[in-house]
Amino acid sequence: MAISNKVGPPVTGEDFYGRSKELTHAHEFLDTNHSLVLSAPRRIGKSSFAKRLVEDKESTGWTCVYIDLEGIQSQDEFLNTLISKFDRSKIWSQAAEVAGGFINRLFEGVKGIGPVKLDFSRPEVSQNLFTSLSDAIDHTKDTLIVIDELPLFLNIIDKEDPSHKNAGFLLNWFRSLRQVSGTKIRWIFCGSVGLHNFTSMRNLSMTINDMVSFDFDALSQEEAEGLILALSDSLGIPITGKTVQYILDKIEWYIPYFIQLLFTTIKNYPDAKNGITEQMVDSAFDYLAHTDDLSTWYERLAEYNGFKEGAELLLNALSMADNGLSRGELLDMFAQFINEPVANANTKFSLILNMIEHDGYIMRVSGGIRRFHSPLLKKWWYSKFVE
């Protein structure tokens, strides 16, 4: 199997590896008219997985739309991106294609006249706009719409809106589209920031409670081994079965990103062409723990808003604990940090703990002990913020 070692961006085609079990389950949900929230820690491969589902459905005649909201900074940009993608995918109903007035003006804006500017401070503008869009969409044919980095965009529009009305309006609009009687449109929401974290913090969980929370984690050991061998073959770097197992033992958490990072580093070693050694793996592991390749794990904490400092406190402490820390130990530490009694601190602490667990920073092991999910991330965090 010839695959390229792409680190960071989503992979497609032959570069997509594994996930056969998850793909089967996802297709079963989509084929029975369910919409999905891809729920997994960052760097697991959610975007790659969603793009593979798009490829599969397109091959069977479905209409598919993939919308990446990363970099979208305003509701105007969101609107124009949405309409542009919908228009290219021919998702409009026949009635919309001949409709005049408001919806026609929107089409003109994305077809060359320039971005449409709308006053979202006026509720009637938003209502008329999204009602028009709802009426324009064709619900009669099998369609898959993927909205990637939706939580990231929601955080952006939410920062200047303490009432959460803008985010709530958008999430409720998406829900209304999913509730159209007889609709054949399925939706997938995903992103590097957890949507469930976002909605639960703002009492908006009801806006996505009709969607299936589709959980998936790291690769299985068999898939991780296969990916290592495939990358070794593709790069022309020999590797023994013993060294493959050494890599698996070293990284512990089998996400493609970590495996690809290791190979990106090792392939530049002069002696790698003679075969990967355990010493090379150790050297690459130590090198990566002192680079900026994992910086997004810290940068994403900015989306935790008022919980960022608390998350940093817990992660700093866990990066220093070889055997992890108990919930009680972490709670005591947090209560002291915010200068409140343990009983008062527990609610906020529990929310932060759940957030960093859900986003893949830490995991719960036997006895209620929490520790870093990834030894590489733990080592990187310690070297950046504690050492």
PDB file of N, CA and C in Angstrom, residues 7 21 60 85 96 112 119 140 143 194 208 219 253 255 258 279 285 294 310 340:
ATOM      1  N   VAL A   7       1.360  15.192   7.444  1.00  0.00           N
ATOM      2  CA  VAL A   7       1.214  15.513   8.863  1.00  0.00           C
ATOM      3  C   VAL A   7       0.394  16.788   9.004  1.00  0.00           C
ATOM      4  N   LYS A  21     -14.050  -0.386  10.644  1.00  0.00           N
ATOM      5  CA  LYS A  21     -15.167  -0.644  11.554  1.00  0.00           C
ATOM      6  C   LYS A  21     -15.985   0.627  11.771  1.00  0.00           C
ATOM      7  N   THR A  60     -21.765   6.702  -4.533  1.00  0.00           N
ATOM      8  CA  THR A  60     -23.054   6.013  -4.650  1.00  0.00           C
ATOM      9  C   THR A  60     -24.161   6.944  -5.115  1.00  0.00           C
ATOM     10  N   LYS A  85     -20.956  27.225  -1.238  1.00  0.00           N
ATOM     11  CA  LYS A  85     -20.796  25.761  -1.254  1.00  0.00           C
ATOM     12  C   LYS A  85     -22.089  25.069  -1.678  1.00  0.00           C
ATOM     13  N   ALA A  96     -36.325  27.221  -5.782  1.00  0.00           N
ATOM     14  CA  ALA A  96     -35.317  28.219  -5.419  1.00  0.00           C
ATOM     15  C   ALA A  96     -34.548  28.688  -6.640  1.00  0.00           C
ATOM     16  N   GLY A 112     -20.155  36.587  -7.865  1.00  0.00           N
ATOM     17  CA  GLY A 112     -19.236  37.523  -8.496  1.00  0.00           C
ATOM     18  C   GLY A 112     -19.452  38.974  -8.189  1.00  0.00           C
ATOM     19  N   ASP A 119     -27.215  43.214   8.102  1.00  0.00           N
ATOM     20  CA  ASP A 119     -27.242  43.747   9.455  1.00  0.00           C
ATOM     21  C   ASP A 119     -27.841  42.697  10.385  1.00  0.00           C
ATOM     22  N   THR A 140     -35.393  16.402  -1.027  1.00  0.00           N
ATOM     23  CA  THR A 140     -35.967  15.187  -1.620  1.00  0.00           C
ATOM     24  C   THR A 140     -34.936  14.179  -2.095  1.00  0.00           C
ATOM     25  N   THR A 143     -28.599  13.414   0.533  1.00  0.00           N
ATOM     26  CA  THR A 143     -27.588  14.467   0.622  1.00  0.00           C
ATOM     27  C   THR A 143     -26.835  14.358   1.937  1.00  0.00           C
ATOM     28  N   GLY A 194     -14.580  20.574  21.032  1.00  0.00           N
ATOM     29  CA  GLY A 194     -15.749  19.737  21.231  1.00  0.00           C
ATOM     30  C   GLY A 194     -17.060  20.512  21.178  1.00  0.00           C
ATOM     31  N   ILE A 208     -28.709  19.990  19.685  1.00  0.00           N
ATOM     32  CA  ILE A 208     -28.065  18.885  18.961  1.00  0.00           C
ATOM     33  C   ILE A 208     -28.463  17.527  19.516  1.00  0.00           C
ATOM     34  N   LEU A 219      -6.465   4.598  16.696  1.00  0.00           N
ATOM     35  CA  LEU A 219      -6.454   3.383  15.897  1.00  0.00           C
ATOM     36  C   LEU A 219      -6.323   2.167  16.804  1.00  0.00           C
ATOM     37  N   TRP A 253      -0.794   5.893  22.777  1.00  0.00           N
ATOM     38  CA  TRP A 253      -2.072   6.350  22.218  1.00  0.00           C
ATOM     39  C   TRP A 253      -1.914   6.371  20.710  1.00  0.00           C
ATOM     40  N   ILE A 255      -2.776   7.429  17.701  1.00  0.00           N
ATOM     41  CA  ILE A 255      -3.421   8.324  16.749  1.00  0.00           C
ATOM     42  C   ILE A 255      -2.457   8.568  15.590  1.00  0.00           C
ATOM     43  N   PHE A 258       0.554  11.270  15.686  1.00  0.00           N
ATOM     44  CA  PHE A 258       1.796  11.003  16.413  1.00  0.00           C
ATOM     45  C   PHE A 258       2.711  10.070  15.621  1.00  0.00           C
ATOM     46  N   GLN A 279      16.914   3.507  19.181  1.00  0.00           N
ATOM     47  CA  GLN A 279      17.587   4.759  19.530  1.00  0.00           C
ATOM     48  C   GLN A 279      17.045   5.919  18.683  1.00  0.00           C
ATOM     49  N   PHE A 285      11.351  11.022  19.575  1.00  0.00           N
ATOM     50  CA  PHE A 285      10.373  11.297  20.631  1.00  0.00           C
ATOM     51  C   PHE A 285      10.825  12.501  21.464  1.00  0.00           C
ATOM     52  N   LEU A 294       3.182  20.387  18.582  1.00  0.00           N
ATOM     53  CA  LEU A 294       1.983  20.094  19.374  1.00  0.00           C
ATOM     54  C   LEU A 294       1.341  21.365  19.929  1.00  0.00           C
ATOM     55  N   GLY A 310      -7.870  27.415  34.690  1.00  0.00           N
ATOM     56  CA  GLY A 310      -8.086  26.200  35.472  1.00  0.00           C
ATOM     57  C   GLY A 310      -7.600  24.967  34.742  1.00  0.00           C
ATOM     58  N   GLU A 340     -11.405  29.036  47.051  1.00  0.00           N
ATOM     59  CA  GLU A 340     -12.769  28.727  47.464  1.00  0.00           C
ATOM     60  C   GLU A 340     -12.787  27.378  48.177  1.00  0.00           C
TER      61      GLU A 340
END
